[in-house]
Amino acid sequence: MILSERARALSELQELLQGARKGQGSVAVVAGPVAVGKTELTHSLVESLKGDSQLVVLRAHATRMGKRRPMDMLTQLAKEFEGVEQRPATSWPLAPWPDLENDGKQIAEDIARFSRQVPVLVVVDDLHHSNAESLAGILHLVRLARTAPVMVLLVVPDRSHLIIPLFCAELMREPHYFQLRLGPLSRDGVLEVVARELGAEAAERMADDCYRISGGNPLVLRTLIEEWRSNSSSQGEPVPPEAMRLEAGRVSALAVFASLHRSGPETMAVARGVALLGTEVTVDLLAQLLKTDPESVADQLRSLQDAGILQDVRFRHPRAAETLLGDPDFDELEARHYQVATILESEGYSSSLVARHLVASGTTSAPWTNSVLRESAMEAVGQGDWSFAVKCLALAMRGPLDDAEKGRVITKLIWAQWQLNPARVIRYLDQCYALQRVGKVPDEDIVTLLTIFLWHGRIEQAAAMLVDVAMRADTSERRAELRAFLGWALISYPVLRARLEEADTSLLDRLAEVDDPALLRHLRALRGAFSEHGPSDVAALSESIGTDQVSRGDAIATVLQALVCVDELDRAERCATRVVTEAGGPGTDSLRGVPQAIRAETMRRRGDLITAERYATTALKHLAPRAWGVTLGLPLSVLVAAHTARGELDQAEEYLSWIVPQNMFETLHGVAYLHARARYRLAGGQYQAAHRDFLRCGELLTAWEMDIPSLAPWRLGIAEVALAQGDRAEARRLVEKQLRQPRAQHPRIRGAALRVYAQVGDRHRRLAVLTEAAELLADGSDLHQRFLVLVDLSLAHQDVGDSQSARSVGELAWRSAVRCGAERVARRLLPESSTVGAPEPAALPAWSGWEAAQLSEAEQRVAQLAAAGDTNREISRKLFITISTVEQHLTRVYRKLQLAGRADLQRVHAGNGGVRAATG
C-alpha cells in the first residue's frame, strides 16, 4: 500500500509511462536524500505493472564495486533483456552480441529497436555509482528515447550533480527530461505509517516521538516500529495504551548507520565527525577534523538534515553516535579521537573535554597532554567520578614523564584507584615506594599512601616512608597530620611501632608534641579503648568518625572497633550504618565494606548469628578478596565464628580455605581471624591446633600491650581446650586469671567466663555460678552466650535431679537458640523434650507505649510475665534470674511507663489503661 504522500509521485511516474506506451519516450530522475524511499517508489511502480504483458521492464542497480567493471550497468540491462519472453527469436540479431565491454551504444540501440514492438521501462538505481562507459551508454539510451517508446527511470541522490556533473548537465538538456524530488515524510505521513502498522490509538501516542527520532526517514521509521513491536511482544502481555512509549534502541540505530553507509564515504566521514565532537560540534571544528573547507561540510550537513538523520548538527536518534563509533570497520577511531583532542585543546576548550578524547585515543605523545590529564583527573575526583580520574592518571603514567612528574601522578593514581578497587593499586606500590625513597613523591600525599600501604600489609615500606617524611615535618600541621595517622595505625598495625622505634627512637616523642585539643582528645579516647586498664571517652570516639583524620576505610575500622572493644555495640552499629549510608556514591566500596563488616561483628557479639552472617556476606560483596588486603580478616572472622557457633562447620571450613595475606597476622584483623579459627578447631575436636591458635592470640595481644578480653578471650579458649583434654586445674587457673582482669567485668564478658568456670566446680557450686551467668546475660546483650549458659544450666539441674527446672530452663534455652540461629547445636545438646513443643512467650500488648518507653529486652520479658499474672518468684524461676533482679526490672518498667504498679500494668496488658510512656 503506497503512502498518501508518495501517491502523487507515483501517479506522475505512471503518467510518463502511459506516454511511453503511446510512443512518447521520456527520462525521469527520482532524486532526494538517502533512504527517503526513492527505490521503494520505483518498486511500487514496477509492482503496479505485474501481469502487464504489453510492457517490458529492465532493471539495473549500480554499486561502488561496479565502478571497477566497465559497462557494468549496461551488462546488467543486457542480461535482463536476454530473459524477455516477448523478444522475437528472428526479429532482432541478438546472438552473437557485440562486445559488451566496449559497445554500450549498441546495447542501447538494440533496446530502443525492440521497444517498437513492446514498450520498455528501464530502471537504473544508484546511477551515481556507475562508471564512465555505463553512463555513456545510458545517456545514449536517453537520447534514443526521444523517438522510441522507452521510459528511462533513474534514481540518484541529491548531490549527484557534484558526483557525475557532466552526465547531469547533458541530461537536463533533454526535452523529455522530468525530475521528481522525494524528501522525508512529514509529521502527518509518519502518523499515517504508525496508524497503519500499530493502530490509530498507538499513532496518537507515539507519532510525535517517531517523527522526532526518525525525522520522517522511512527506513528508520519502519525499523523503529518493528523494534517497538518486538520489544512489546517479548513482554508476553499486551501493552496498555497509557504505557505506549517509544524507546529507540540498537536495531533502529543500525538503520541510521545503514542510511549513512549508503550515502558515501564523504557523508559518512562528516557523520562520524558529528559523533566524535558530540555537543561541541560546529561546522568549523568539523572542517578542521576532516581537513576540508567549511562550505563542503555545510553541504554534507544539509544533506543529512534533509534525510532526517540530523536536526541542526545533532543526531535525531539517541544511539546513532554510539553505533557509528562502535563500527568495527572504523579503524581510525583512536586516531580521530586524538585529532579531536588536539583541535579542542588548541581552540581553548576545557581540560576535561580534551582529556576524554585523549583517554579514548590512548595517546599521550605531545608534552601538553600530561598537565591536561592531571588537571582533568582532579576535576573528576571533585565530581566523584573516580573511574575517569583513574583513566586519566593511568594514561598520564604512560606518557613522557620525568621522575618528579611521575611521583605526582602515581600518588594521585593510587589514591583514585584505591577508591574504586584497592586490589588494582598493588601493581603500582613498588614503583611508588622507589620514587618516594629518592624524594620524588610529594610529602603532602604521604598519609594517603601510608594508609594504602598498610591496607595491603606493607608495614616495612610504610615505616620507612613515614620516618623519611617525619624528618622533614617542620610545621605543626604536618606533625599533627602524621600524629593523627599514627593514632589509629599503631592500633590496627601494632608491629608498626617497633619498626618506627628501630628506625628512629625519638620519632614518636617528636610527633606527640601536638597543640590540637580536639585531636588529643580523640587520640586519648582511642588509646583508652585498647588499653588493658581503660576507660575510654566514648563520645570522643563517635565524634572522630568523619573528621579529616578518620575518613578512610582503615581509620574508620579502627575507631569502630574501639567502640566494639568497649562494648558500645549500639553506638558502633549506628556509626557504622551512618558511614555505609553516607558512602553511597560510586568509587567508595572500601568505605562501605569495612563498616559493613563492623556491623557484622556487632551482631555476632550480640549473638545474632544469622544477621551477622548476612552483614558479613554483604561486606564481602563490596570488594574482591585481594582488594580487602589484610582487612580481609575482619569479615572472614565473623563468618567463621558465626557458622561455628551455629554448628555449621562445613561452611566455616569453606571460609577458612580462602587464601589470606600472611602479614594479616601482624594486625588486629589477624587476631580476630586466629580466634575464630581456634573456635572452629575446638568445635571440631582439633585440640592441639586450637590451643596453638588461642595461644598465638595471647602472645600477640600481650606483646602489643592490648590483652583485653573483649578483643579475643583467648584464655577462655585455652581453658575450654584444657577441659576437653581433662585438665581442670589448668582451666580453673586460666578462667580465674581472666576474671581478675580489669576489663573482664562487663556482664557479657563475665557471663561467658562464668559459664566456663562453672565446669571446673562441683555440681552444687556449678548451679550457683551458672545462675549468676544467666542473670548477667538476661538483658539479651549476647543471645548466643545466653543460649550456651542456659543449656549448661539445664544440664546442671538434670545432674542434681531437678527435672522440672531442667525442662523449664531447657525450653528457655531452645527459644534462645532459635533467636540466635543455633538450633542445630541446641538439638545436639538439649533433650528432645526441650526442643519440641516449647511454647513461645506471648506477644507484648499492642500499645505504642511499650516501644515509646524504650524498654530493654529483659524488661520486656519481665513485664510480659507480670502483666500475665505471674508472681515475682514465678518470673524468677521462668527467666532464671533472682527475685531481686525481677523487682529491679519491674521498678524500671513502672517508671518508664508511668505506672503505679502491677495493677496498672495488667490494665495496659488488657487494653484498658490510659497510661503513657515517660518522656523525660
PDB file of C-alpha atoms in Angstrom, residues 359-454:
ATOM      1  CA  VAL A 359      41.638   8.772  27.081  1.00  0.00           C
ATOM      2  CA  ALA A 360      39.613   7.422  24.162  1.00  0.00           C
ATOM      3  CA  SER A 361      42.654   7.728  21.903  1.00  0.00           C
ATOM      4  CA  GLY A 362      45.057   6.108  24.360  1.00  0.00           C
ATOM      5  CA  THR A 363      47.756   8.527  23.164  1.00  0.00           C
ATOM      6  CA  THR A 364      49.964  10.918  25.151  1.00  0.00           C
ATOM      7  CA  SER A 365      52.686  11.728  22.653  1.00  0.00           C
ATOM      8  CA  ALA A 366      52.557  15.519  23.000  1.00  0.00           C
ATOM      9  CA  PRO A 367      54.060  17.263  26.088  1.00  0.00           C
ATOM     10  CA  TRP A 368      50.850  19.217  26.804  1.00  0.00           C
ATOM     11  CA  THR A 369      48.818  16.056  27.425  1.00  0.00           C
ATOM     12  CA  ASN A 370      50.298  15.401  30.901  1.00  0.00           C
ATOM     13  CA  SER A 371      49.006  18.592  32.505  1.00  0.00           C
ATOM     14  CA  VAL A 372      45.629  18.221  30.818  1.00  0.00           C
ATOM     15  CA  LEU A 373      45.217  14.677  32.130  1.00  0.00           C
ATOM     16  CA  ARG A 374      46.263  15.545  35.696  1.00  0.00           C
ATOM     17  CA  GLU A 375      44.029  18.604  35.830  1.00  0.00           C
ATOM     18  CA  SER A 376      41.087  16.627  34.477  1.00  0.00           C
ATOM     19  CA  ALA A 377      41.674  13.820  36.973  1.00  0.00           C
ATOM     20  CA  MET A 378      41.460  16.201  39.900  1.00  0.00           C
ATOM     21  CA  GLU A 379      38.321  17.755  38.463  1.00  0.00           C
ATOM     22  CA  ALA A 380      36.820  14.275  38.107  1.00  0.00           C
ATOM     23  CA  VAL A 381      37.703  13.491  41.730  1.00  0.00           C
ATOM     24  CA  GLY A 382      35.892  16.632  42.822  1.00  0.00           C
ATOM     25  CA  GLN A 383      32.830  15.374  40.973  1.00  0.00           C
ATOM     26  CA  GLY A 384      33.123  11.865  42.421  1.00  0.00           C
ATOM     27  CA  ASP A 385      33.982  10.364  39.028  1.00  0.00           C
ATOM     28  CA  TRP A 386      36.770   8.106  40.254  1.00  0.00           C
ATOM     29  CA  SER A 387      36.676   5.895  37.190  1.00  0.00           C
ATOM     30  CA  PHE A 388      37.515   8.712  34.793  1.00  0.00           C
ATOM     31  CA  ALA A 389      40.141  10.058  37.168  1.00  0.00           C
ATOM     32  CA  VAL A 390      41.869   6.666  37.093  1.00  0.00           C
ATOM     33  CA  LYS A 391      41.731   6.549  33.295  1.00  0.00           C
ATOM     34  CA  CYS A 392      43.322   9.998  33.039  1.00  0.00           C
ATOM     35  CA  LEU A 393      46.094   9.238  35.509  1.00  0.00           C
ATOM     36  CA  ALA A 394      46.831   5.767  34.125  1.00  0.00           C
ATOM     37  CA  LEU A 395      47.203   7.284  30.660  1.00  0.00           C
ATOM     38  CA  ALA A 396      49.402  10.064  32.032  1.00  0.00           C
ATOM     39  CA  MET A 397      51.696   7.430  33.569  1.00  0.00           C
ATOM     40  CA  ARG A 398      52.344   6.078  30.064  1.00  0.00           C
ATOM     41  CA  GLY A 399      53.451   9.485  28.806  1.00  0.00           C
ATOM     42  CA  PRO A 400      56.885  11.111  28.669  1.00  0.00           C
ATOM     43  CA  LEU A 401      57.318  11.991  32.389  1.00  0.00           C
ATOM     44  CA  ASP A 402      60.390  12.731  34.445  1.00  0.00           C
ATOM     45  CA  ASP A 403      60.600  11.176  37.929  1.00  0.00           C
ATOM     46  CA  ALA A 404      59.153  14.215  39.703  1.00  0.00           C
ATOM     47  CA  GLU A 405      56.148  14.287  37.426  1.00  0.00           C
ATOM     48  CA  LYS A 406      55.785  10.525  37.717  1.00  0.00           C
ATOM     49  CA  GLY A 407      55.809  10.784  41.514  1.00  0.00           C
ATOM     50  CA  ARG A 408      52.996  13.330  41.477  1.00  0.00           C
ATOM     51  CA  VAL A 409      50.939  11.303  39.034  1.00  0.00           C
ATOM     52  CA  ILE A 410      51.413   7.910  40.665  1.00  0.00           C
ATOM     53  CA  THR A 411      50.287   9.109  44.098  1.00  0.00           C
ATOM     54  CA  LYS A 412      47.058  10.501  42.654  1.00  0.00           C
ATOM     55  CA  LEU A 413      46.572   7.353  40.595  1.00  0.00           C
ATOM     56  CA  ILE A 414      46.991   5.067  43.620  1.00  0.00           C
ATOM     57  CA  TRP A 415      44.574   7.163  45.637  1.00  0.00           C
ATOM     58  CA  ALA A 416      41.910   7.235  42.917  1.00  0.00           C
ATOM     59  CA  GLN A 417      42.351   3.565  42.058  1.00  0.00           C
ATOM     60  CA  TRP A 418      42.045   2.599  45.722  1.00  0.00           C
ATOM     61  CA  GLN A 419      38.638   4.254  45.850  1.00  0.00           C
ATOM     62  CA  LEU A 420      37.441   2.017  43.029  1.00  0.00           C
ATOM     63  CA  ASN A 421      39.202  -1.238  43.805  1.00  0.00           C
ATOM     64  CA  PRO A 422      42.066  -1.483  46.320  1.00  0.00           C
ATOM     65  CA  ALA A 423      43.401  -4.586  44.548  1.00  0.00           C
ATOM     66  CA  ARG A 424      44.320  -2.578  41.464  1.00  0.00           C
ATOM     67  CA  VAL A 425      46.843  -0.412  43.304  1.00  0.00           C
ATOM     68  CA  ILE A 426      49.127  -3.351  44.117  1.00  0.00           C
ATOM     69  CA  ARG A 427      50.880  -3.140  40.747  1.00  0.00           C
ATOM     70  CA  TYR A 428      51.959   0.460  41.458  1.00  0.00           C
ATOM     71  CA  LEU A 429      53.154   0.152  45.078  1.00  0.00           C
ATOM     72  CA  ASP A 430      56.753  -0.924  44.432  1.00  0.00           C
ATOM     73  CA  GLN A 431      57.239   1.794  41.828  1.00  0.00           C
ATOM     74  CA  CYS A 432      55.720   4.364  44.167  1.00  0.00           C
ATOM     75  CA  TYR A 433      57.959   3.231  47.033  1.00  0.00           C
ATOM     76  CA  ALA A 434      61.059   3.533  44.848  1.00  0.00           C
ATOM     77  CA  LEU A 435      60.072   7.047  43.796  1.00  0.00           C
ATOM     78  CA  GLN A 436      59.424   8.070  47.411  1.00  0.00           C
ATOM     79  CA  ARG A 437      62.813   6.817  48.520  1.00  0.00           C
ATOM     80  CA  VAL A 438      64.508   9.227  46.087  1.00  0.00           C
ATOM     81  CA  GLY A 439      62.320  12.153  47.121  1.00  0.00           C
ATOM     82  CA  LYS A 440      60.027  12.253  44.113  1.00  0.00           C
ATOM     83  CA  VAL A 441      56.721  11.725  45.942  1.00  0.00           C
ATOM     84  CA  PRO A 442      55.122  14.848  47.454  1.00  0.00           C
ATOM     85  CA  ASP A 443      55.105  14.784  51.276  1.00  0.00           C
ATOM     86  CA  GLU A 444      51.538  16.082  51.351  1.00  0.00           C
ATOM     87  CA  ASP A 445      50.387  12.779  49.813  1.00  0.00           C
ATOM     88  CA  ILE A 446      52.185  10.559  52.293  1.00  0.00           C
ATOM     89  CA  VAL A 447      49.326   9.860  54.710  1.00  0.00           C
ATOM     90  CA  THR A 448      47.120   8.661  51.880  1.00  0.00           C
ATOM     91  CA  LEU A 449      49.910   6.411  50.638  1.00  0.00           C
ATOM     92  CA  LEU A 450      50.712   5.084  54.115  1.00  0.00           C
ATOM     93  CA  THR A 451      47.070   4.141  54.616  1.00  0.00           C
ATOM     94  CA  ILE A 452      47.080   2.170  51.376  1.00  0.00           C
ATOM     95  CA  PHE A 453      50.460   0.519  52.015  1.00  0.00           C
ATOM     96  CA  LEU A 454      49.259  -0.638  55.429  1.00  0.00           C
TER      97      LEU A 454
END
